[in-house]
Amino acid sequence: MAFNPSDEYEIPPKIQRIIDTTPGFMPKEEGRYLHQLSLTSPLSPTSKAIEIGTYCGKSTLYLALAAMKRDSHVVTIDHHQGSEENYPPFPYFDNRLYDPQSNKLDTLPIFREALRLSKLSDYVITVISDSSAFSRLYQNQSAAFLFIDGGHSALQAWKDYINWADKVQIGGVLAIHDVFEDPSLGGRPPYEIAVALSHLESFTALGQVGSLAAFRRIS
């Protein structure tokens, strides 16, 4: 399913400008596809979207806009101290987010500002937690849409998949970011998880835009 620029999937210019100036790693084409995927899921007032890996909220705003259109919410989960690949010597380190007092990144203030500027905070449930810990509190609940974009180490990526994939309801959508077939372009865990999903009878592939791959749960 390629990106379809219909009116239903339109991003208001003001929201797009806020997204464009928010730090993060999601190209516009992928973000617009994320928004479309969320809208094609069974998102509703009683069925939420879940995002693993908020960072500064770039992708969250795409999901929050979809939640607004469906009178729903996105639950976004992050400890807001960055992942392994957000620290030196990796090229994804952003010194603007560094907090010298804690000697860690702190992405929460910029995320809060993005929510304030976008006026989408009513549709966002912010969870400041490790995703594995929170998954234990999310028992017996399902999700219309799941976006996995947390830590990309093998341990963290597979933990996110194992802890959360079975919470996607039938008909729901699971999206994974940074899926690169060419290992020179990115880490292997997201790609390996996408390959594993493609072999499951319970999920069917919807397509991929850039590095954003999507699957629908069918059983």
mmCIF file with all atom_site columns, C-alpha atoms in Angstrom:
data_model
loop_
_atom_site.group_PDB
_atom_site.id
_atom_site.type_symbol
_atom_site.label_atom_id
_atom_site.label_alt_id
_atom_site.label_comp_id
_atom_site.label_asym_id
_atom_site.label_entity_id
_atom_site.label_seq_id
_atom_site.pdbx_PDB_ins_code
_atom_site.Cartn_x
_atom_site.Cartn_y
_atom_site.Cartn_z
_atom_site.occupancy
_atom_site.B_iso_or_equiv
_atom_site.pdbx_formal_charge
_atom_site.auth_seq_id
_atom_site.auth_comp_id
_atom_site.auth_asym_id
_atom_site.auth_atom_id
_atom_site.pdbx_PDB_model_num
ATOM 1   C CA . MET A 1 1   ? 0.000   0.000   0.000  1.00 0.00 ? 1   MET A CA 1
ATOM 2   C CA . ALA A 1 2   ? 1.765   3.122   -1.229 1.00 0.00 ? 2   ALA A CA 1
ATOM 3   C CA . PHE A 1 3   ? 1.086   6.566   0.174  1.00 0.00 ? 3   PHE A CA 1
ATOM 4   C CA . ASN A 1 4   ? -2.238  7.897   -1.112 1.00 0.00 ? 4   ASN A CA 1
ATOM 5   C CA . PRO A 1 5   ? -2.440  11.717  -0.980 1.00 0.00 ? 5   PRO A CA 1
ATOM 6   C CA . SER A 1 6   ? -6.235  11.929  -0.623 1.00 0.00 ? 6   SER A CA 1
ATOM 7   C CA . ASP A 1 7   ? -8.078  14.587  1.375  1.00 0.00 ? 7   ASP A CA 1
ATOM 8   C CA . GLU A 1 8   ? -8.644  12.163  4.253  1.00 0.00 ? 8   GLU A CA 1
ATOM 9   C CA . TYR A 1 9   ? -4.900  11.800  4.695  1.00 0.00 ? 9   TYR A CA 1
ATOM 10  C CA . GLU A 1 10  ? -4.111  15.508  4.371  1.00 0.00 ? 10  GLU A CA 1
ATOM 11  C CA . ILE A 1 11  ? -1.662  17.026  6.862  1.00 0.00 ? 11  ILE A CA 1
ATOM 12  C CA . PRO A 1 12  ? -2.542  20.657  7.684  1.00 0.00 ? 12  PRO A CA 1
ATOM 13  C CA . PRO A 1 13  ? 0.357   22.935  6.658  1.00 0.00 ? 13  PRO A CA 1
ATOM 14  C CA . LYS A 1 14  ? 0.745   24.315  10.195 1.00 0.00 ? 14  LYS A CA 1
ATOM 15  C CA . ILE A 1 15  ? 1.086   20.819  11.651 1.00 0.00 ? 15  ILE A CA 1
ATOM 16  C CA . GLN A 1 16  ? 3.536   19.828  8.916  1.00 0.00 ? 16  GLN A CA 1
ATOM 17  C CA . ARG A 1 17  ? 5.708   22.861  9.698  1.00 0.00 ? 17  ARG A CA 1
ATOM 18  C CA . ILE A 1 18  ? 5.834   21.894  13.376 1.00 0.00 ? 18  ILE A CA 1
ATOM 19  C CA . ILE A 1 19  ? 6.701   18.318  12.444 1.00 0.00 ? 19  ILE A CA 1
ATOM 20  C CA . ASP A 1 20  ? 9.428   19.490  10.071 1.00 0.00 ? 20  ASP A CA 1
ATOM 21  C CA . THR A 1 21  ? 11.125  21.544  12.808 1.00 0.00 ? 21  THR A CA 1
ATOM 22  C CA . THR A 1 22  ? 10.884  18.813  15.464 1.00 0.00 ? 22  THR A CA 1
ATOM 23  C CA . PRO A 1 23  ? 14.111  16.780  15.856 1.00 0.00 ? 23  PRO A CA 1
ATOM 24  C CA . GLY A 1 24  ? 13.810  13.201  14.712 1.00 0.00 ? 24  GLY A CA 1
ATOM 25  C CA . PHE A 1 25  ? 14.581  10.611  12.086 1.00 0.00 ? 25  PHE A CA 1
ATOM 26  C CA . MET A 1 26  ? 11.393  10.267  10.032 1.00 0.00 ? 26  MET A CA 1
ATOM 27  C CA . PRO A 1 27  ? 11.386  11.628  6.468  1.00 0.00 ? 27  PRO A CA 1
ATOM 28  C CA . LYS A 1 28  ? 8.190   13.376  5.434  1.00 0.00 ? 28  LYS A CA 1
ATOM 29  C CA . GLU A 1 29  ? 7.151   10.649  2.979  1.00 0.00 ? 29  GLU A CA 1
ATOM 30  C CA . GLU A 1 30  ? 7.419   8.006   5.704  1.00 0.00 ? 30  GLU A CA 1
ATOM 31  C CA . GLY A 1 31  ? 5.601   10.190  8.219  1.00 0.00 ? 31  GLY A CA 1
ATOM 32  C CA . ARG A 1 32  ? 2.700   10.755  5.867  1.00 0.00 ? 32  ARG A CA 1
ATOM 33  C CA . TYR A 1 33  ? 2.553   7.007   5.237  1.00 0.00 ? 33  TYR A CA 1
ATOM 34  C CA . LEU A 1 34  ? 2.510   6.427   9.006  1.00 0.00 ? 34  LEU A CA 1
ATOM 35  C CA . HIS A 1 35  ? -0.452  8.792   9.295  1.00 0.00 ? 35  HIS A CA 1
ATOM 36  C CA . GLN A 1 36  ? -2.256  7.001   6.464  1.00 0.00 ? 36  GLN A CA 1
ATOM 37  C CA . LEU A 1 37  ? -1.591  3.571   7.972  1.00 0.00 ? 37  LEU A CA 1
ATOM 38  C CA . SER A 1 38  ? -3.010  4.664   11.295 1.00 0.00 ? 38  SER A CA 1
ATOM 39  C CA . LEU A 1 39  ? -6.172  5.890   9.581  1.00 0.00 ? 39  LEU A CA 1
ATOM 40  C CA . THR A 1 40  ? -6.583  2.567   7.749  1.00 0.00 ? 40  THR A CA 1
ATOM 41  C CA . SER A 1 41  ? -6.422  0.694   11.053 1.00 0.00 ? 41  SER A CA 1
ATOM 42  C CA . PRO A 1 42  ? -9.531  0.149   13.245 1.00 0.00 ? 42  PRO A CA 1
ATOM 43  C CA . LEU A 1 43  ? -8.645  3.254   15.259 1.00 0.00 ? 43  LEU A CA 1
ATOM 44  C CA . SER A 1 44  ? -11.707 4.433   17.193 1.00 0.00 ? 44  SER A CA 1
ATOM 45  C CA . PRO A 1 45  ? -12.768 6.011   20.497 1.00 0.00 ? 45  PRO A CA 1
ATOM 46  C CA . THR A 1 46  ? -12.396 2.590   22.134 1.00 0.00 ? 46  THR A CA 1
ATOM 47  C CA . SER A 1 47  ? -9.299  1.330   20.280 1.00 0.00 ? 47  SER A CA 1
ATOM 48  C CA . LYS A 1 48  ? -5.997  3.187   20.535 1.00 0.00 ? 48  LYS A CA 1
ATOM 49  C CA . ALA A 1 49  ? -2.713  3.489   18.681 1.00 0.00 ? 49  ALA A CA 1
ATOM 50  C CA . ILE A 1 50  ? 0.506   2.614   20.506 1.00 0.00 ? 50  ILE A CA 1
ATOM 51  C CA . GLU A 1 51  ? 3.897   4.074   19.684 1.00 0.00 ? 51  GLU A CA 1
ATOM 52  C CA . ILE A 1 52  ? 7.086   2.598   21.105 1.00 0.00 ? 52  ILE A CA 1
ATOM 53  C CA . GLY A 1 53  ? 9.780   5.262   20.922 1.00 0.00 ? 53  GLY A CA 1
ATOM 54  C CA . THR A 1 54  ? 8.598   8.868   21.188 1.00 0.00 ? 54  THR A CA 1
ATOM 55  C CA . TYR A 1 55  ? 11.981  10.640  21.000 1.00 0.00 ? 55  TYR A CA 1
ATOM 56  C CA . CYS A 1 56  ? 11.004  14.310  20.415 1.00 0.00 ? 56  CYS A CA 1
ATOM 57  C CA . GLY A 1 57  ? 7.575   13.587  18.979 1.00 0.00 ? 57  GLY A CA 1
ATOM 58  C CA . LYS A 1 58  ? 8.021   13.909  15.217 1.00 0.00 ? 58  LYS A CA 1
ATOM 59  C CA . SER A 1 59  ? 6.236   10.629  14.479 1.00 0.00 ? 59  SER A CA 1
ATOM 60  C CA . THR A 1 60  ? 3.881   11.133  17.429 1.00 0.00 ? 60  THR A CA 1
ATOM 61  C CA . LEU A 1 61  ? 2.361   14.191  15.770 1.00 0.00 ? 61  LEU A CA 1
ATOM 62  C CA . TYR A 1 62  ? 1.482   12.199  12.650 1.00 0.00 ? 62  TYR A CA 1
ATOM 63  C CA . LEU A 1 63  ? -0.224  9.607   14.851 1.00 0.00 ? 63  LEU A CA 1
ATOM 64  C CA . ALA A 1 64  ? -1.913  12.205  17.054 1.00 0.00 ? 64  ALA A CA 1
ATOM 65  C CA . LEU A 1 65  ? -3.438  13.881  14.012 1.00 0.00 ? 65  LEU A CA 1
ATOM 66  C CA . ALA A 1 66  ? -4.857  10.523  12.919 1.00 0.00 ? 66  ALA A CA 1
ATOM 67  C CA . ALA A 1 67  ? -6.166  9.946   16.446 1.00 0.00 ? 67  ALA A CA 1
ATOM 68  C CA . MET A 1 68  ? -7.900  13.325  16.350 1.00 0.00 ? 68  MET A CA 1
ATOM 69  C CA . LYS A 1 69  ? -9.610  12.394  13.079 1.00 0.00 ? 69  LYS A CA 1
ATOM 70  C CA . ARG A 1 70  ? -10.911 9.174   14.670 1.00 0.00 ? 70  ARG A CA 1
ATOM 71  C CA . ASP A 1 71  ? -11.706 10.638  18.114 1.00 0.00 ? 71  ASP A CA 1
ATOM 72  C CA . SER A 1 72  ? -9.104  8.291   19.576 1.00 0.00 ? 72  SER A CA 1
ATOM 73  C CA . HIS A 1 73  ? -5.720  8.474   21.307 1.00 0.00 ? 73  HIS A CA 1
ATOM 74  C CA . VAL A 1 74  ? -2.127  7.461   20.732 1.00 0.00 ? 74  VAL A CA 1
ATOM 75  C CA . VAL A 1 75  ? -0.260  6.032   23.703 1.00 0.00 ? 75  VAL A CA 1
ATOM 76  C CA . THR A 1 76  ? 3.393   6.941   23.200 1.00 0.00 ? 76  THR A CA 1
ATOM 77  C CA . ILE A 1 77  ? 6.024   5.204   25.335 1.00 0.00 ? 77  ILE A CA 1
ATOM 78  C CA . ASP A 1 78  ? 9.589   6.362   25.971 1.00 0.00 ? 78  ASP A CA 1
ATOM 79  C CA . HIS A 1 79  ? 11.942  6.867   28.928 1.00 0.00 ? 79  HIS A CA 1
ATOM 80  C CA . HIS A 1 80  ? 13.102  10.021  27.085 1.00 0.00 ? 80  HIS A CA 1
ATOM 81  C CA . GLN A 1 81  ? 16.811  9.389   27.656 1.00 0.00 ? 81  GLN A CA 1
ATOM 82  C CA . GLY A 1 82  ? 17.613  8.245   24.151 1.00 0.00 ? 82  GLY A CA 1
ATOM 83  C CA . SER A 1 83  ? 18.653  4.847   22.851 1.00 0.00 ? 83  SER A CA 1
ATOM 84  C CA . GLU A 1 84  ? 22.118  3.388   22.490 1.00 0.00 ? 84  GLU A CA 1
ATOM 85  C CA . GLU A 1 85  ? 22.410  4.687   18.936 1.00 0.00 ? 85  GLU A CA 1
ATOM 86  C CA . ASN A 1 86  ? 21.584  8.257   20.069 1.00 0.00 ? 86  ASN A CA 1
ATOM 87  C CA . TYR A 1 87  ? 24.880  8.554   21.965 1.00 0.00 ? 87  TYR A CA 1
ATOM 88  C CA . PRO A 1 88  ? 28.474  9.041   20.762 1.00 0.00 ? 88  PRO A CA 1
ATOM 89  C CA . PRO A 1 89  ? 30.186  7.671   18.769 1.00 0.00 ? 89  PRO A CA 1
ATOM 90  C CA . PHE A 1 90  ? 27.067  7.056   16.683 1.00 0.00 ? 90  PHE A CA 1
ATOM 91  C CA . PRO A 1 91  ? 26.172  9.771   14.144 1.00 0.00 ? 91  PRO A CA 1
ATOM 92  C CA . TYR A 1 92  ? 22.640  10.178  15.553 1.00 0.00 ? 92  TYR A CA 1
ATOM 93  C CA . PHE A 1 93  ? 23.820  12.036  18.670 1.00 0.00 ? 93  PHE A CA 1
ATOM 94  C CA . ASP A 1 94  ? 22.189  15.485  18.974 1.00 0.00 ? 94  ASP A CA 1
ATOM 95  C CA . ASN A 1 95  ? 24.042  17.721  21.400 1.00 0.00 ? 95  ASN A CA 1
ATOM 96  C CA . ARG A 1 96  ? 20.968  19.972  21.772 1.00 0.00 ? 96  ARG A CA 1
ATOM 97  C CA . LEU A 1 97  ? 19.260  17.193  23.713 1.00 0.00 ? 97  LEU A CA 1
ATOM 98  C CA . TYR A 1 98  ? 22.152  16.527  26.094 1.00 0.00 ? 98  TYR A CA 1
ATOM 99  C CA . ASP A 1 99  ? 21.540  17.219  29.797 1.00 0.00 ? 99  ASP A CA 1
ATOM 100 C CA . PRO A 1 100 ? 24.890  17.768  31.586 1.00 0.00 ? 100 PRO A CA 1
ATOM 101 C CA . GLN A 1 101 ? 23.336  17.257  35.016 1.00 0.00 ? 101 GLN A CA 1
ATOM 102 C CA . SER A 1 102 ? 22.231  13.713  34.277 1.00 0.00 ? 102 SER A CA 1
ATOM 103 C CA . ASN A 1 103 ? 24.898  13.064  31.613 1.00 0.00 ? 103 ASN A CA 1
ATOM 104 C CA . LYS A 1 104 ? 22.085  11.708  29.461 1.00 0.00 ? 104 LYS A CA 1
ATOM 105 C CA . LEU A 1 105 ? 19.790  12.921  26.727 1.00 0.00 ? 105 LEU A CA 1
ATOM 106 C CA . ASP A 1 106 ? 16.499  14.496  27.759 1.00 0.00 ? 106 ASP A CA 1
ATOM 107 C CA . THR A 1 107 ? 14.016  14.554  24.890 1.00 0.00 ? 107 THR A CA 1
ATOM 108 C CA . LEU A 1 108 ? 10.962  15.316  27.019 1.00 0.00 ? 108 LEU A CA 1
ATOM 109 C CA . PRO A 1 109 ? 11.062  19.159  26.952 1.00 0.00 ? 109 PRO A CA 1
ATOM 110 C CA . ILE A 1 110 ? 11.146  19.333  23.146 1.00 0.00 ? 110 ILE A CA 1
ATOM 111 C CA . PHE A 1 111 ? 8.401   16.719  22.936 1.00 0.00 ? 111 PHE A CA 1
ATOM 112 C CA . ARG A 1 112 ? 6.204   18.753  25.276 1.00 0.00 ? 112 ARG A CA 1
ATOM 113 C CA . GLU A 1 113 ? 6.806   21.860  23.197 1.00 0.00 ? 113 GLU A CA 1
ATOM 114 C CA . ALA A 1 114 ? 5.845   20.016  19.997 1.00 0.00 ? 114 ALA A CA 1
ATOM 115 C CA . LEU A 1 115 ? 2.583   18.969  21.628 1.00 0.00 ? 115 LEU A CA 1
ATOM 116 C CA . ARG A 1 116 ? 1.920   22.503  22.827 1.00 0.00 ? 116 ARG A CA 1
ATOM 117 C CA . LEU A 1 117 ? 2.528   24.057  19.429 1.00 0.00 ? 117 LEU A CA 1
ATOM 118 C CA . SER A 1 118 ? 0.465   21.472  17.560 1.00 0.00 ? 118 SER A CA 1
ATOM 119 C CA . LYS A 1 119 ? -2.460  21.636  20.016 1.00 0.00 ? 119 LYS A CA 1
ATOM 120 C CA . LEU A 1 120 ? -2.763  17.855  19.716 1.00 0.00 ? 120 LEU A CA 1
ATOM 121 C CA . SER A 1 121 ? -2.028  17.002  23.352 1.00 0.00 ? 121 SER A CA 1
ATOM 122 C CA . ASP A 1 122 ? -5.652  16.002  24.016 1.00 0.00 ? 122 ASP A CA 1
ATOM 123 C CA . TYR A 1 123 ? -5.116  13.010  21.740 1.00 0.00 ? 123 TYR A CA 1
ATOM 124 C CA . VAL A 1 124 ? -1.795  11.870  23.218 1.00 0.00 ? 124 VAL A CA 1
ATOM 125 C CA . ILE A 1 125 ? -1.260  9.742   26.324 1.00 0.00 ? 125 ILE A CA 1
ATOM 126 C CA . THR A 1 126 ? 2.381   10.180  27.293 1.00 0.00 ? 126 THR A CA 1
ATOM 127 C CA . VAL A 1 127 ? 3.999   7.271   29.131 1.00 0.00 ? 127 VAL A CA 1
ATOM 128 C CA . ILE A 1 128 ? 7.471   7.904   30.565 1.00 0.00 ? 128 ILE A CA 1
ATOM 129 C CA . SER A 1 129 ? 8.666   4.356   31.032 1.00 0.00 ? 129 SER A CA 1
ATOM 130 C CA . ASP A 1 130 ? 10.658  1.501   29.632 1.00 0.00 ? 130 ASP A CA 1
ATOM 131 C CA . SER A 1 131 ? 8.449   -0.189  27.044 1.00 0.00 ? 131 SER A CA 1
ATOM 132 C CA . SER A 1 132 ? 8.959   -3.652  28.541 1.00 0.00 ? 132 SER A CA 1
ATOM 133 C CA . ALA A 1 133 ? 7.901   -2.506  32.001 1.00 0.00 ? 133 ALA A CA 1
ATOM 134 C CA . PHE A 1 134 ? 4.802   -0.787  30.667 1.00 0.00 ? 134 PHE A CA 1
ATOM 135 C CA . SER A 1 135 ? 3.813   -3.809  28.575 1.00 0.00 ? 135 SER A CA 1
ATOM 136 C CA . ARG A 1 136 ? 3.255   -5.715  31.821 1.00 0.00 ? 136 ARG A CA 1
ATOM 137 C CA . LEU A 1 137 ? 0.699   -3.083  32.851 1.00 0.00 ? 137 LEU A CA 1
ATOM 138 C CA . TYR A 1 138 ? -1.031  -3.262  29.469 1.00 0.00 ? 138 TYR A CA 1
ATOM 139 C CA . GLN A 1 139 ? -2.246  -6.826  29.917 1.00 0.00 ? 139 GLN A CA 1
ATOM 140 C CA . ASN A 1 140 ? -5.593  -7.861  28.443 1.00 0.00 ? 140 ASN A CA 1
ATOM 141 C CA . GLN A 1 141 ? -5.729  -4.742  26.285 1.00 0.00 ? 141 GLN A CA 1
ATOM 142 C CA . SER A 1 142 ? -5.402  -4.517  22.521 1.00 0.00 ? 142 SER A CA 1
ATOM 143 C CA . ALA A 1 143 ? -4.293  -1.900  20.017 1.00 0.00 ? 143 ALA A CA 1
ATOM 144 C CA . ALA A 1 144 ? -5.704  -0.873  16.670 1.00 0.00 ? 144 ALA A CA 1
ATOM 145 C CA . PHE A 1 145 ? -2.279  0.298   15.560 1.00 0.00 ? 145 PHE A CA 1
ATOM 146 C CA . LEU A 1 146 ? 1.228   -0.460  16.816 1.00 0.00 ? 146 LEU A CA 1
ATOM 147 C CA . PHE A 1 147 ? 4.324   1.451   15.749 1.00 0.00 ? 147 PHE A CA 1
ATOM 148 C CA . ILE A 1 148 ? 7.668   -0.044  16.823 1.00 0.00 ? 148 ILE A CA 1
ATOM 149 C CA . ASP A 1 149 ? 10.472  2.515   16.689 1.00 0.00 ? 149 ASP A CA 1
ATOM 150 C CA . GLY A 1 150 ? 12.294  2.175   20.004 1.00 0.00 ? 150 GLY A CA 1
ATOM 151 C CA . GLY A 1 151 ? 15.858  1.050   20.599 1.00 0.00 ? 151 GLY A CA 1
ATOM 152 C CA . HIS A 1 152 ? 17.386  -0.680  17.586 1.00 0.00 ? 152 HIS A CA 1
ATOM 153 C CA . SER A 1 153 ? 19.782  -3.019  19.374 1.00 0.00 ? 153 SER A CA 1
ATOM 154 C CA . ALA A 1 154 ? 18.909  -6.674  18.869 1.00 0.00 ? 154 ALA A CA 1
ATOM 155 C CA . LEU A 1 155 ? 17.868  -7.109  22.503 1.00 0.00 ? 155 LEU A CA 1
ATOM 156 C CA . GLN A 1 156 ? 15.644  -4.030  22.672 1.00 0.00 ? 156 GLN A CA 1
ATOM 157 C CA . ALA A 1 157 ? 14.046  -4.385  19.237 1.00 0.00 ? 157 ALA A CA 1
ATOM 158 C CA . TRP A 1 158 ? 13.118  -8.022  19.749 1.00 0.00 ? 158 TRP A CA 1
ATOM 159 C CA . LYS A 1 159 ? 11.841  -7.332  23.268 1.00 0.00 ? 159 LYS A CA 1
ATOM 160 C CA . ASP A 1 160 ? 9.532   -4.661  21.865 1.00 0.00 ? 160 ASP A CA 1
ATOM 161 C CA . TYR A 1 161 ? 8.266   -7.054  19.219 1.00 0.00 ? 161 TYR A CA 1
ATOM 162 C CA . ILE A 1 162 ? 7.756   -9.965  21.625 1.00 0.00 ? 162 ILE A CA 1
ATOM 163 C CA . ASN A 1 163 ? 6.098   -7.829  24.295 1.00 0.00 ? 163 ASN A CA 1
ATOM 164 C CA . TRP A 1 164 ? 3.760   -5.888  22.031 1.00 0.00 ? 164 TRP A CA 1
ATOM 165 C CA . ALA A 1 165 ? 2.993   -7.589  18.691 1.00 0.00 ? 165 ALA A CA 1
ATOM 166 C CA . ASP A 1 166 ? 0.373   -9.919  20.119 1.00 0.00 ? 166 ASP A CA 1
ATOM 167 C CA . LYS A 1 167 ? -1.561  -6.905  21.433 1.00 0.00 ? 167 LYS A CA 1
ATOM 168 C CA . VAL A 1 168 ? -2.479  -5.856  17.882 1.00 0.00 ? 168 VAL A CA 1
ATOM 169 C CA . GLN A 1 169 ? -6.141  -6.691  17.374 1.00 0.00 ? 169 GLN A CA 1
ATOM 170 C CA . ILE A 1 170 ? -7.338  -8.636  14.359 1.00 0.00 ? 170 ILE A CA 1
ATOM 171 C CA . GLY A 1 171 ? -7.628  -6.122  11.538 1.00 0.00 ? 171 GLY A CA 1
ATOM 172 C CA . GLY A 1 172 ? -5.097  -3.898  13.244 1.00 0.00 ? 172 GLY A CA 1
ATOM 173 C CA . VAL A 1 173 ? -1.857  -2.624  11.752 1.00 0.00 ? 173 VAL A CA 1
ATOM 174 C CA . LEU A 1 174 ? 1.726   -3.110  12.928 1.00 0.00 ? 174 LEU A CA 1
ATOM 175 C CA . ALA A 1 175 ? 4.360   -0.747  11.500 1.00 0.00 ? 175 ALA A CA 1
ATOM 176 C CA . ILE A 1 176 ? 8.122   -0.997  11.956 1.00 0.00 ? 176 ILE A CA 1
ATOM 177 C CA . HIS A 1 177 ? 10.592  1.782   11.249 1.00 0.00 ? 177 HIS A CA 1
ATOM 178 C CA . ASP A 1 178 ? 14.167  1.596   9.917  1.00 0.00 ? 178 ASP A CA 1
ATOM 179 C CA . VAL A 1 179 ? 13.678  -1.582  7.916  1.00 0.00 ? 179 VAL A CA 1
ATOM 180 C CA . PHE A 1 180 ? 16.634  -1.744  5.528  1.00 0.00 ? 180 PHE A CA 1
ATOM 181 C CA . GLU A 1 181 ? 17.351  -4.753  3.344  1.00 0.00 ? 181 GLU A CA 1
ATOM 182 C CA . ASP A 1 182 ? 20.824  -3.334  2.649  1.00 0.00 ? 182 ASP A CA 1
ATOM 183 C CA . PRO A 1 183 ? 22.817  -3.690  5.915  1.00 0.00 ? 183 PRO A CA 1
ATOM 184 C CA . SER A 1 184 ? 25.000  -0.728  4.975  1.00 0.00 ? 184 SER A CA 1
ATOM 185 C CA . LEU A 1 185 ? 21.977  1.567   5.424  1.00 0.00 ? 185 LEU A CA 1
ATOM 186 C CA . GLY A 1 186 ? 20.964  0.562   8.943  1.00 0.00 ? 186 GLY A CA 1
ATOM 187 C CA . GLY A 1 187 ? 20.935  -2.000  11.732 1.00 0.00 ? 187 GLY A CA 1
ATOM 188 C CA . ARG A 1 188 ? 19.594  -5.493  11.184 1.00 0.00 ? 188 ARG A CA 1
ATOM 189 C CA . PRO A 1 189 ? 17.035  -6.055  13.987 1.00 0.00 ? 189 PRO A CA 1
ATOM 190 C CA . PRO A 1 190 ? 14.112  -4.066  12.465 1.00 0.00 ? 190 PRO A CA 1
ATOM 191 C CA . TYR A 1 191 ? 14.672  -5.771  9.105  1.00 0.00 ? 191 TYR A CA 1
ATOM 192 C CA . GLU A 1 192 ? 14.902  -9.206  10.727 1.00 0.00 ? 192 GLU A CA 1
ATOM 193 C CA . ILE A 1 193 ? 11.652  -8.596  12.606 1.00 0.00 ? 193 ILE A CA 1
ATOM 194 C CA . ALA A 1 194 ? 9.947   -7.536  9.375  1.00 0.00 ? 194 ALA A CA 1
ATOM 195 C CA . VAL A 1 195 ? 11.165  -10.721 7.682  1.00 0.00 ? 195 VAL A CA 1
ATOM 196 C CA . ALA A 1 196 ? 9.849   -12.788 10.586 1.00 0.00 ? 196 ALA A CA 1
ATOM 197 C CA . LEU A 1 197 ? 6.458   -11.075 10.324 1.00 0.00 ? 197 LEU A CA 1
ATOM 198 C CA . SER A 1 198 ? 6.306   -11.765 6.596  1.00 0.00 ? 198 SER A CA 1
ATOM 199 C CA . HIS A 1 199 ? 6.461   -15.504 7.345  1.00 0.00 ? 199 HIS A CA 1
ATOM 200 C CA . LEU A 1 200 ? 3.650   -15.499 9.901  1.00 0.00 ? 200 LEU A CA 1
ATOM 201 C CA . GLU A 1 201 ? 0.181   -16.626 8.841  1.00 0.00 ? 201 GLU A CA 1
ATOM 202 C CA . SER A 1 202 ? -1.342  -14.175 11.327 1.00 0.00 ? 202 SER A CA 1
ATOM 203 C CA . PHE A 1 203 ? 0.022   -11.087 9.515  1.00 0.00 ? 203 PHE A CA 1
ATOM 204 C CA . THR A 1 204 ? -0.022  -9.968  5.901  1.00 0.00 ? 204 THR A CA 1
ATOM 205 C CA . ALA A 1 205 ? 2.286   -7.351  4.401  1.00 0.00 ? 205 ALA A CA 1
ATOM 206 C CA . LEU A 1 206 ? 0.734   -4.015  3.439  1.00 0.00 ? 206 LEU A CA 1
ATOM 207 C CA . GLY A 1 207 ? 3.821   -2.538  1.821  1.00 0.00 ? 207 GLY A CA 1
ATOM 208 C CA . GLN A 1 208 ? 6.776   -0.324  2.581  1.00 0.00 ? 208 GLN A CA 1
ATOM 209 C CA . VAL A 1 209 ? 7.545   3.356   2.006  1.00 0.00 ? 209 VAL A CA 1
ATOM 210 C CA . GLY A 1 210 ? 11.180  4.234   2.571  1.00 0.00 ? 210 GLY A CA 1
ATOM 211 C CA . SER A 1 211 ? 12.197  2.305   5.668  1.00 0.00 ? 211 SER A CA 1
ATOM 212 C CA . LEU A 1 212 ? 8.659   2.097   7.093  1.00 0.00 ? 212 LEU A CA 1
ATOM 213 C CA . ALA A 1 213 ? 7.179   -1.389  6.669  1.00 0.00 ? 213 ALA A CA 1
ATOM 214 C CA . ALA A 1 214 ? 3.601   -2.277  7.588  1.00 0.00 ? 214 ALA A CA 1
ATOM 215 C CA . PHE A 1 215 ? 1.602   -5.434  8.252  1.00 0.00 ? 215 PHE A CA 1
ATOM 216 C CA . ARG A 1 216 ? -2.051  -6.132  9.009  1.00 0.00 ? 216 ARG A CA 1
ATOM 217 C CA . ARG A 1 217 ? -3.067  -8.769  11.521 1.00 0.00 ? 217 ARG A CA 1
ATOM 218 C CA . ILE A 1 218 ? -5.530  -11.173 9.906  1.00 0.00 ? 218 ILE A CA 1
ATOM 219 C CA . SER A 1 219 ? -5.864  -13.913 12.528 1.00 0.00 ? 219 SER A CA 1
#
